[in-house]
PDB file of C-alpha atoms and ligand atoms in Angstrom:
ATOM      1  CA  MET X   1      81.784-134.367  28.105  1.00 95.00           C
ATOM      2  CA  LYS X   2      81.161-130.647  28.089  1.00 98.00           C
ATOM      3  CA  ILE X   3      83.527-128.230  26.337  1.00 98.00           C
ATOM      4  CA  LEU X   4      83.893-124.511  26.983  1.00 98.00           C
ATOM      5  CA  VAL X   5      85.546-122.471  24.217  1.00 98.00           C
ATOM      6  CA  ALA X   6      86.700-118.868  24.608  1.00 98.00           C
ATOM      7  CA  VAL X   7      86.283-116.634  21.554  1.00 98.00           C
ATOM      8  CA  LYS X   8      87.717-113.131  21.443  1.00 98.00           C
ATOM      9  CA  ARG X   9      86.578-110.312  19.159  1.00 97.00           C
ATOM     10  CA  VAL X  10      89.682-108.788  17.596  1.00 96.00           C
ATOM     11  CA  VAL X  11      90.666-106.595  14.641  1.00 95.00           C
ATOM     12  CA  ASP X  12      90.240-108.784  11.550  1.00 96.00           C
ATOM     13  CA  TYR X  13      93.501-110.399  10.483  1.00 94.00           C
ATOM     14  CA  ASN X  14      93.248-108.841   6.994  1.00 95.00           C
ATOM     15  CA  VAL X  15      93.130-105.303   8.393  1.00 93.00           C
ATOM     16  CA  LYS X  16      96.354-103.368   8.782  1.00 88.00           C
ATOM     17  CA  VAL X  17      96.455-102.520  12.464  1.00 84.00           C
ATOM     18  CA  ARG X  18      96.992 -98.800  13.142  1.00 88.00           C
ATOM     19  CA  ALA X  19      98.001 -97.106  16.359  1.00 89.00           C
ATOM     20  CA  LYS X  20      95.680 -94.378  17.653  1.00 90.00           C
ATOM     21  CA  ALA X  21      97.000 -90.876  16.948  1.00 90.00           C
ATOM     22  CA  ASP X  22      97.417 -90.199  20.694  1.00 92.00           C
ATOM     23  CA  GLY X  23      99.406 -93.448  21.167  1.00 90.00           C
ATOM     24  CA  THR X  24      96.988 -94.825  23.773  1.00 87.00           C
ATOM     25  CA  GLY X  25      96.200 -98.031  21.906  1.00 85.00           C
ATOM     26  CA  VAL X  26      95.163 -99.626  18.616  1.00 85.00           C
ATOM     27  CA  GLU X  27      92.526 -97.937  16.446  1.00 87.00           C
ATOM     28  CA  THR X  28      89.299 -99.970  16.501  1.00 86.00           C
ATOM     29  CA  ALA X  29      86.800 -97.313  15.330  1.00 86.00           C
ATOM     30  CA  ASN X  30      85.339 -98.223  11.910  1.00 90.00           C
ATOM     31  CA  VAL X  31      87.614-101.249  11.684  1.00 93.00           C
ATOM     32  CA  LYS X  32      86.383-104.720  10.673  1.00 96.00           C
ATOM     33  CA  MET X  33      86.351-107.011  13.703  1.00 96.00           C
ATOM     34  CA  SER X  34      86.288-110.827  13.624  1.00 97.00           C
ATOM     35  CA  MET X  35      86.851-113.863  15.782  1.00 98.00           C
ATOM     36  CA  ASN X  36      90.496-114.312  16.785  1.00 98.00           C
ATOM     37  CA  PRO X  37      91.848-116.884  14.239  1.00 98.00           C
ATOM     38  CA  PHE X  38      93.237-119.203  16.955  1.00 98.00           C
ATOM     39  CA  ASP X  39      89.791-119.202  18.591  1.00 98.00           C
ATOM     40  CA  GLU X  40      88.218-120.351  15.315  1.00 98.00           C
ATOM     41  CA  ILE X  41      90.605-123.300  15.508  1.00 98.00           C
ATOM     42  CA  ALA X  42      89.539-123.889  19.128  1.00 98.00           C
ATOM     43  CA  VAL X  43      85.844-123.903  18.156  1.00 98.00           C
ATOM     44  CA  GLU X  44      86.536-126.210  15.200  1.00 98.00           C
ATOM     45  CA  GLU X  45      88.312-128.688  17.476  1.00 98.00           C
ATOM     46  CA  ALA X  46      85.408-128.702  19.917  1.00 98.00           C
ATOM     47  CA  VAL X  47      82.914-129.245  17.098  1.00 98.00           C
ATOM     48  CA  ARG X  48      84.989-132.107  15.669  1.00 98.00           C
ATOM     49  CA  LEU X  49      85.090-133.775  19.109  1.00 97.00           C
ATOM     50  CA  ARG X  50      81.309-133.530  19.314  1.00 97.00           C
ATOM     51  CA  GLU X  51      80.886-134.832  15.765  1.00 96.00           C
ATOM     52  CA  ALA X  52      83.114-137.787  16.712  1.00 96.00           C
ATOM     53  CA  GLY X  53      80.692-138.542  19.567  1.00 96.00           C
ATOM     54  CA  LYS X  54      83.267-137.646  22.220  1.00 95.00           C
ATOM     55  CA  ALA X  55      81.552-134.503  23.506  1.00 96.00           C
ATOM     56  CA  GLN X  56      77.920-133.636  24.079  1.00 97.00           C
ATOM     57  CA  GLU X  57      77.797-129.889  24.637  1.00 98.00           C
ATOM     58  CA  ILE X  58      79.863-126.908  23.493  1.00 98.00           C
ATOM     59  CA  VAL X  59      79.538-123.542  25.199  1.00 98.00           C
ATOM     60  CA  ALA X  60      81.169-120.510  23.512  1.00 98.00           C
ATOM     61  CA  ILE X  61      82.115-117.602  25.741  1.00 98.00           C
ATOM     62  CA  SER X  62      83.308-114.108  24.939  1.00 98.00           C
ATOM     63  CA  LEU X  63      84.185-111.222  27.213  1.00 98.00           C
ATOM     64  CA  GLY X  64      83.967-107.578  26.248  1.00 97.00           C
ATOM     65  CA  VAL X  65      81.626-105.084  24.609  1.00 97.00           C
ATOM     66  CA  ALA X  66      78.057-105.921  23.492  1.00 98.00           C
ATOM     67  CA  ALA X  67      79.293-106.478  19.891  1.00 97.00           C
ATOM     68  CA  CYS X  68      81.106-109.628  21.101  1.00 98.00           C
ATOM     69  CA  GLN X  69      77.679-111.231  20.618  1.00 98.00           C
ATOM     70  CA  ASP X  70      78.528-111.351  16.891  1.00 97.00           C
ATOM     71  CA  THR X  71      81.657-113.351  17.674  1.00 98.00           C
ATOM     72  CA  ILE X  72      79.619-115.754  19.805  1.00 98.00           C
ATOM     73  CA  ARG X  73      77.038-116.088  17.001  1.00 98.00           C
ATOM     74  CA  THR X  74      79.864-117.082  14.622  1.00 98.00           C
ATOM     75  CA  ALA X  75      80.902-119.808  17.075  1.00 98.00           C
ATOM     76  CA  LEU X  76      77.258-120.923  17.304  1.00 98.00           C
ATOM     77  CA  ALA X  77      77.077-121.028  13.493  1.00 98.00           C
ATOM     78  CA  MET X  78      80.211-123.204  13.461  1.00 98.00           C
ATOM     79  CA  GLY X  79      78.445-125.668  15.773  1.00 98.00           C
ATOM     80  CA  ALA X  80      78.591-124.491  19.403  1.00 98.00           C
ATOM     81  CA  ASP X  81      75.326-125.114  21.265  1.00 98.00           C
ATOM     82  CA  ARG X  82      74.966-121.997  23.373  1.00 98.00           C
ATOM     83  CA  GLY X  83      76.815-118.826  24.222  1.00 98.00           C
ATOM     84  CA  ILE X  84      77.762-116.716  27.218  1.00 98.00           C
ATOM     85  CA  LEU X  85      78.759-113.066  26.964  1.00 98.00           C
ATOM     86  CA  VAL X  86      80.395-111.419  29.944  1.00 98.00           C
ATOM     87  CA  GLU X  87      79.613-107.861  28.952  1.00 98.00           C
ATOM     88  CA  THR X  88      81.752-104.900  29.920  1.00 97.00           C
ATOM     89  CA  ASP X  89      83.090-101.756  28.279  1.00 96.00           C
ATOM     90  CA  ALA X  90      86.145-101.902  30.538  1.00 94.00           C
ATOM     91  CA  GLU X  91      89.574-102.723  29.067  1.00 91.00           C
ATOM     92  CA  LEU X  92      90.142-106.405  29.845  1.00 95.00           C
ATOM     93  CA  GLN X  93      93.702-107.577  30.412  1.00 95.00           C
ATOM     94  CA  PRO X  94      94.590-111.295  30.326  1.00 96.00           C
ATOM     95  CA  LEU X  95      94.492-111.668  34.130  1.00 97.00           C
ATOM     96  CA  ALA X  96      90.985-110.173  34.300  1.00 97.00           C
ATOM     97  CA  VAL X  97      89.871-112.454  31.438  1.00 98.00           C
ATOM     98  CA  ALA X  98      91.362-115.481  33.209  1.00 98.00           C
ATOM     99  CA  LYS X  99      89.556-114.589  36.459  1.00 98.00           C
ATOM    100  CA  LEU X 100      86.230-114.126  34.655  1.00 98.00           C
ATOM    101  CA  LEU X 101      86.702-117.404  32.769  1.00 98.00           C
ATOM    102  CA  LYS X 102      87.529-119.161  36.047  1.00 98.00           C
ATOM    103  CA  ALA X 103      84.244-117.939  37.538  1.00 98.00           C
ATOM    104  CA  VAL X 104      82.333-119.210  34.487  1.00 98.00           C
ATOM    105  CA  VAL X 105      84.174-122.551  34.574  1.00 98.00           C
ATOM    106  CA  GLU X 106      83.138-122.974  38.211  1.00 98.00           C
ATOM    107  CA  LYS X 107      79.520-122.277  37.221  1.00 97.00           C
ATOM    108  CA  GLU X 108      79.499-124.496  34.119  1.00 98.00           C
ATOM    109  CA  ASN X 109      81.794-127.355  35.194  1.00 98.00           C
ATOM    110  CA  PRO X 110      83.178-128.243  31.754  1.00 98.00           C
ATOM    111  CA  ASP X 111      85.559-131.195  31.347  1.00 98.00           C
ATOM    112  CA  LEU X 112      87.618-129.441  28.711  1.00 98.00           C
ATOM    113  CA  VAL X 113      88.326-125.738  28.141  1.00 98.00           C
ATOM    114  CA  ILE X 114      89.830-124.710  24.810  1.00 98.00           C
ATOM    115  CA  LEU X 115      91.307-121.263  24.151  1.00 98.00           C
ATOM    116  CA  GLY X 116      93.377-119.891  21.321  1.00 98.00           C
ATOM    117  CA  LYS X 117      97.113-119.872  22.007  1.00 98.00           C
ATOM    118  CA  GLN X 118      97.097-116.098  21.662  1.00 97.00           C
ATOM    119  CA  ALA X 119      94.946-113.191  20.632  1.00 95.00           C
ATOM    120  CA  ILE X 120      96.272-111.455  17.507  1.00 92.00           C
ATOM    121  CA  ASP X 121      95.540-107.987  18.923  1.00 86.00           C
ATOM    122  CA  ASP X 122      97.517-108.010  22.176  1.00 84.00           C
ATOM    123  CA  ASP X 123      99.679-111.073  21.280  1.00 89.00           C
ATOM    124  CA  ALA X 124      99.794-111.708  25.031  1.00 93.00           C
ATOM    125  CA  ASN X 125      99.755-115.540  25.029  1.00 97.00           C
ATOM    126  CA  GLN X 126      98.898-115.442  28.745  1.00 97.00           C
ATOM    127  CA  THR X 127      95.208-116.104  29.307  1.00 98.00           C
ATOM    128  CA  GLY X 128      95.226-119.902  28.943  1.00 98.00           C
ATOM    129  CA  GLN X 129      98.238-120.350  31.189  1.00 98.00           C
ATOM    130  CA  MET X 130      96.799-117.991  33.822  1.00 98.00           C
ATOM    131  CA  LEU X 131      93.398-119.699  33.728  1.00 98.00           C
ATOM    132  CA  ALA X 132      94.907-123.184  34.150  1.00 98.00           C
ATOM    133  CA  ALA X 133      96.959-121.894  37.090  1.00 98.00           C
ATOM    134  CA  LEU X 134      93.940-120.237  38.740  1.00 98.00           C
ATOM    135  CA  LEU X 135      91.884-123.428  38.317  1.00 98.00           C
ATOM    136  CA  GLY X 136      94.748-125.711  39.353  1.00 98.00           C
ATOM    137  CA  TRP X 137      94.155-127.710  36.124  1.00 98.00           C
ATOM    138  CA  PRO X 138      96.710-129.412  33.870  1.00 98.00           C
ATOM    139  CA  GLN X 139      97.353-127.502  30.648  1.00 98.00           C
ATOM    140  CA  GLY X 140      98.304-128.510  27.110  1.00 98.00           C
ATOM    141  CA  THR X 141      99.343-125.306  25.368  1.00 97.00           C
ATOM    142  CA  PHE X 142     100.173-124.781  21.657  1.00 97.00           C
ATOM    143  CA  ALA X 143      98.244-127.940  20.780  1.00 98.00           C
ATOM    144  CA  SER X 144      98.638-129.366  17.282  1.00 97.00           C
ATOM    145  CA  LYS X 145      96.772-132.595  18.152  1.00 98.00           C
ATOM    146  CA  VAL X 146      94.198-133.439  20.835  1.00 98.00           C
ATOM    147  CA  GLU X 147      93.270-137.073  21.490  1.00 97.00           C
ATOM    148  CA  LEU X 148      90.601-137.840  24.064  1.00 95.00           C
ATOM    149  CA  GLY X 149      90.965-141.079  25.990  1.00 91.00           C
ATOM    150  CA  ASP X 150      89.077-142.457  28.969  1.00 90.00           C
ATOM    151  CA  GLY X 151      89.335-139.594  31.478  1.00 94.00           C
ATOM    152  CA  THR X 152      92.564-138.440  29.859  1.00 95.00           C
ATOM    153  CA  VAL X 153      93.678-136.227  27.003  1.00 97.00           C
ATOM    154  CA  ASN X 154      96.876-136.569  25.030  1.00 98.00           C
ATOM    155  CA  VAL X 155      97.960-133.206  23.714  1.00 98.00           C
ATOM    156  CA  THR X 156     100.716-132.907  21.127  1.00 98.00           C
ATOM    157  CA  ARG X 157     102.421-129.561  21.543  1.00 97.00           C
ATOM    158  CA  GLU X 158     104.437-127.525  19.075  1.00 90.00           C
ATOM    159  CA  ILE X 159     107.691-126.711  20.793  1.00 91.00           C
ATOM    160  CA  ASP X 160     110.978-125.299  19.498  1.00 90.00           C
ATOM    161  CA  GLY X 161     112.447-127.766  17.030  1.00 89.00           C
ATOM    162  CA  GLY X 162     109.839-130.494  17.419  1.00 92.00           C
ATOM    163  CA  LEU X 163     106.741-131.915  19.033  1.00 95.00           C
ATOM    164  CA  GLU X 164     106.031-132.943  22.624  1.00 97.00           C
ATOM    165  CA  THR X 165     103.087-135.119  23.679  1.00 97.00           C
ATOM    166  CA  VAL X 166     101.731-134.751  27.193  1.00 97.00           C
ATOM    167  CA  ALA X 167      99.144-137.040  28.831  1.00 98.00           C
ATOM    168  CA  LEU X 168      96.759-135.031  31.008  1.00 98.00           C
ATOM    169  CA  LYS X 169      93.938-136.056  33.332  1.00 98.00           C
ATOM    170  CA  LEU X 170      90.558-134.371  32.852  1.00 97.00           C
ATOM    171  CA  PRO X 171      89.523-131.643  33.507  1.00 98.00           C
ATOM    172  CA  VAL X 172      92.051-130.105  31.143  1.00 98.00           C
ATOM    173  CA  LEU X 173      92.821-126.745  29.571  1.00 98.00           C
ATOM    174  CA  VAL X 174      94.070-126.702  25.978  1.00 98.00           C
ATOM    175  CA  THR X 175      95.266-123.768  23.865  1.00 98.00           C
ATOM    176  CA  ALA X 176      95.029-124.202  20.103  1.00 98.00           C
ATOM    177  CA  ASP X 177      97.970-123.688  17.754  1.00 97.00           C
ATOM    178  CA  LEU X 178      97.774-123.043  14.012  1.00 96.00           C
ATOM    179  CA  ARG X 179      98.186-126.637  12.813  1.00 95.00           C
ATOM    180  CA  LEU X 180      95.531-128.215  15.076  1.00 98.00           C
ATOM    181  CA  ASN X 181      92.933-128.115  12.282  1.00 98.00           C
ATOM    182  CA  GLU X 182      91.516-126.012   9.462  1.00 98.00           C
ATOM    183  CA  PRO X 183      88.313-124.300  10.570  1.00 98.00           C
ATOM    184  CA  ARG X 184      85.233-124.851   8.409  1.00 95.00           C
ATOM    185  CA  PHE X 185      83.490-122.115   6.430  1.00 94.00           C
ATOM    186  CA  VAL X 186      80.263-121.094   8.055  1.00 94.00           C
ATOM    187  CA  LYS X 187      77.272-121.841   5.819  1.00 93.00           C
ATOM    188  CA  LEU X 188      74.323-119.456   5.547  1.00 95.00           C
ATOM    189  CA  PRO X 189      71.682-121.886   6.942  1.00 96.00           C
ATOM    190  CA  ASN X 190      73.896-122.366   9.999  1.00 97.00           C
ATOM    191  CA  ILE X 191      74.138-118.596  10.476  1.00 96.00           C
ATOM    192  CA  MET X 192      70.320-118.482  10.484  1.00 96.00           C
ATOM    193  CA  LYS X 193      70.108-121.407  12.922  1.00 97.00           C
ATOM    194  CA  ALA X 194      72.688-119.753  15.189  1.00 97.00           C
ATOM    195  CA  LYS X 195      70.375-116.769  15.697  1.00 96.00           C
ATOM    196  CA  LYS X 196      67.976-119.036  17.596  1.00 97.00           C
ATOM    197  CA  LYS X 197      70.563-120.624  19.878  1.00 98.00           C
ATOM    198  CA  PRO X 198      70.585-119.412  23.514  1.00 98.00           C
ATOM    199  CA  LEU X 199      72.989-116.634  24.496  1.00 98.00           C
ATOM    200  CA  GLU X 200      73.228-115.628  28.151  1.00 98.00           C
ATOM    201  CA  VAL X 201      74.570-112.182  29.099  1.00 98.00           C
ATOM    202  CA  LEU X 202      76.372-111.686  32.416  1.00 98.00           C
ATOM    203  CA  LYS X 203      78.256-108.762  33.954  1.00 97.00           C
ATOM    204  CA  PRO X 204      81.638-109.068  35.699  1.00 97.00           C
ATOM    205  CA  ALA X 205      79.881-108.038  38.953  1.00 96.00           C
ATOM    206  CA  ASP X 206      77.534-111.085  38.620  1.00 96.00           C
ATOM    207  CA  LEU X 207      80.669-113.215  38.770  1.00 97.00           C
ATOM    208  CA  GLY X 208      82.193-111.214  41.644  1.00 96.00           C
ATOM    209  CA  VAL X 209      85.330-110.408  39.649  1.00 96.00           C
ATOM    210  CA  ASP X 210      87.278-107.146  39.849  1.00 94.00           C
ATOM    211  CA  VAL X 211      88.482-106.468  36.301  1.00 95.00           C
ATOM    212  CA  ALA X 212      90.527-103.361  37.059  1.00 94.00           C
ATOM    213  CA  PRO X 213      93.663-103.288  34.859  1.00 93.00           C
ATOM    214  CA  ARG X 214      96.911-104.213  36.622  1.00 92.00           C
ATOM    215  CA  LEU X 215      99.184-102.948  33.840  1.00 92.00           C
ATOM    216  CA  VAL X 216      99.418 -99.455  32.352  1.00 91.00           C
ATOM    217  CA  THR X 217     100.069 -99.119  28.627  1.00 89.00           C
ATOM    218  CA  LEU X 218     102.620 -96.343  28.287  1.00 93.00           C
ATOM    219  CA  LYS X 219     102.573 -95.976  24.525  1.00 92.00           C
ATOM    220  CA  VAL X 220     101.519 -97.835  21.381  1.00 90.00           C
ATOM    221  CA  GLN X 221     103.622 -96.965  18.344  1.00 90.00           C
ATOM    222  CA  GLU X 222     103.650 -98.130  14.739  1.00 89.00           C
ATOM    223  CA  PRO X 223     106.954 -99.461  13.376  1.00 88.00           C
ATOM    224  CA  PRO X 224     108.912 -96.928  11.276  1.00 89.00           C
ATOM    225  CA  LYS X 225     107.712 -96.733   7.676  1.00 87.00           C
ATOM    226  CA  ARG X 226     109.902 -98.633   5.203  1.00 88.00           C
ATOM    227  CA  GLN X 227     111.823 -96.446   2.782  1.00 87.00           C
ATOM    228  CA  ALA X 228     111.023 -96.875  -0.904  1.00 91.00           C
ATOM    229  CA  GLY X 229     113.585 -98.908  -2.852  1.00 90.00           C
ATOM    230  CA  ILE X 230     115.665 -97.626  -5.773  1.00 90.00           C
ATOM    231  CA  LYS X 231     116.677 -99.160  -9.104  1.00 93.00           C
ATOM    232  CA  VAL X 232     120.383 -99.458  -9.769  1.00 93.00           C
ATOM    233  CA  GLY X 233     122.015 -99.463 -13.183  1.00 94.00           C
ATOM    234  CA  GLY X 234     123.963-102.688 -12.753  1.00 95.00           C
ATOM    235  CA  VAL X 235     125.986-104.957 -10.499  1.00 96.00           C
ATOM    236  CA  ALA X 236     128.887-102.527 -10.156  1.00 95.00           C
ATOM    237  CA  GLU X 237     126.607 -99.748  -8.893  1.00 95.00           C
ATOM    238  CA  LEU X 238     124.841-102.175  -6.539  1.00 96.00           C
ATOM    239  CA  VAL X 239     128.149-103.314  -5.033  1.00 96.00           C
ATOM    240  CA  ASP X 240     129.313 -99.712  -4.736  1.00 95.00           C
ATOM    241  CA  LYS X 241     126.131 -98.678  -2.900  1.00 94.00           C
ATOM    242  CA  LEU X 242     126.197-101.699  -0.582  1.00 94.00           C
ATOM    243  CA  HIS X 243     129.820-100.948   0.237  1.00 95.00           C
ATOM    244  CA  ASN X 244     129.887 -97.147   0.446  1.00 95.00           C
ATOM    245  CA  GLU X 245     126.301 -96.215   1.433  1.00 92.00           C
ATOM    246  CA  ALA X 246     124.732 -99.162   3.263  1.00 89.00           C
ATOM    247  CA  HIS X 247     128.109-100.308   4.648  1.00 93.00           C
ATOM    248  CA  VAL X 248     126.953-103.932   4.659  1.00 93.00           C
ATOM    249  CA  ILE X 249     129.759-105.434   2.546  1.00 90.00           C
TER     250      ILE X 249
HETATM  251  P1  LIG F   1      95.889-113.729  25.021  1.00 73.89           P
HETATM  252  O1  LIG F   1      96.409-114.284  26.296  1.00 73.89           O
HETATM  253  O2  LIG F   1      95.302-112.330  25.186  1.00 73.89           O
HETATM  254  O3  LIG F   1      96.884-113.780  23.878  1.00 73.89           O
HETATM  255  O4  LIG F   1      94.634-114.611  24.583  1.00 73.89           O
HETATM  256  C1  LIG F   1      94.703-116.036  24.508  1.00 73.89           C
HETATM  257  C2  LIG F   1      93.323-116.624  24.323  1.00 73.89           C
HETATM  258  O5  LIG F   1      92.503-116.286  25.467  1.00 73.89           O
HETATM  259  C3  LIG F   1      92.526-116.118  23.128  1.00 73.89           C
HETATM  260  O6  LIG F   1      92.882-116.819  21.944  1.00 73.89           O
HETATM  261  C4  LIG F   1      91.085-116.422  23.575  1.00 73.89           C
HETATM  262  O7  LIG F   1      90.777-117.799  23.393  1.00 73.89           O
HETATM  263  C5  LIG F   1      91.152-116.139  25.088  1.00 73.89           C
HETATM  264  N1  LIG F   1      90.724-114.747  25.349  1.00 73.89           N
HETATM  265  C6  LIG F   1      91.505-113.688  25.667  1.00 73.89           C
HETATM  266  N2  LIG F   1      90.756-112.577  25.832  1.00 73.89           N
HETATM  267  C7  LIG F   1      89.458-112.943  25.600  1.00 73.89           C
HETATM  268  C8  LIG F   1      88.198-112.268  25.598  1.00 73.89           C
HETATM  269  N3  LIG F   1      88.111-110.964  25.877  1.00 73.89           N
HETATM  270  N4  LIG F   1      87.087-112.987  25.311  1.00 73.89           N
HETATM  271  C9  LIG F   1      87.176-114.314  25.032  1.00 73.89           C
HETATM  272  N5  LIG F   1      88.319-115.002  25.017  1.00 73.89           N
HETATM  273  C10 LIG F   1      89.447-114.336  25.303  1.00 73.89           C
END
């Protein structure tokens, strides 16, 4: 069993995301970048499957600028065996990512592909679904449990108001939800070991994929700033303000 895991480099989840002054996108200059949290969960799941003797090889793949190598190295430190970077400075939209991943899947022939359910920068929640459709594979999205059987995978999915379990035949695409697992902390010796693991660099042209954007971002805007609160003298004043100023009671 070979597992391919996609890891995206995104603005760190602790950083307050700011829109660029010209409204063309999100500010990423001088901002801490990290692995997308759902992708950490995807890597953790792959590593646990290998530790349980159910998988032999884990390949971590990232698509984007050269610095995505750091994200791949984090996945290697968590336990992935080797990495692939599809390097480009171009803006990659989910469809382009899905097409590039499809080309890599056809080259690598994994049995299982695990993605995060969504990237916390674009919040698109599209890539996994698009990739499964392009490959013609069954998909188990928003997975909170993955159980490998003999040529099958049972995926428990978080759906509105409950859980759904689907039985899928390999090869399968899974997208990881928050409750699938708790990713491990990366230990220093593993970070050192990860530096020696193989990392292949490809270009979109090597994979014959046109990554030209299909959507145009018109404007990225921050939500309006919240007004500061005020202190009121007592209940009577509060009720008066709610009634006469806020008009909510
Ligand atoms: P999205 O559809 O953009 O919300 O992303 C869903 C998932 O697709 C992410 O959690 C990643 O696993 C994968 N993904 C999207 N973009 C990239 C990228 N540039 N590099 C690697 N993985 C990606």
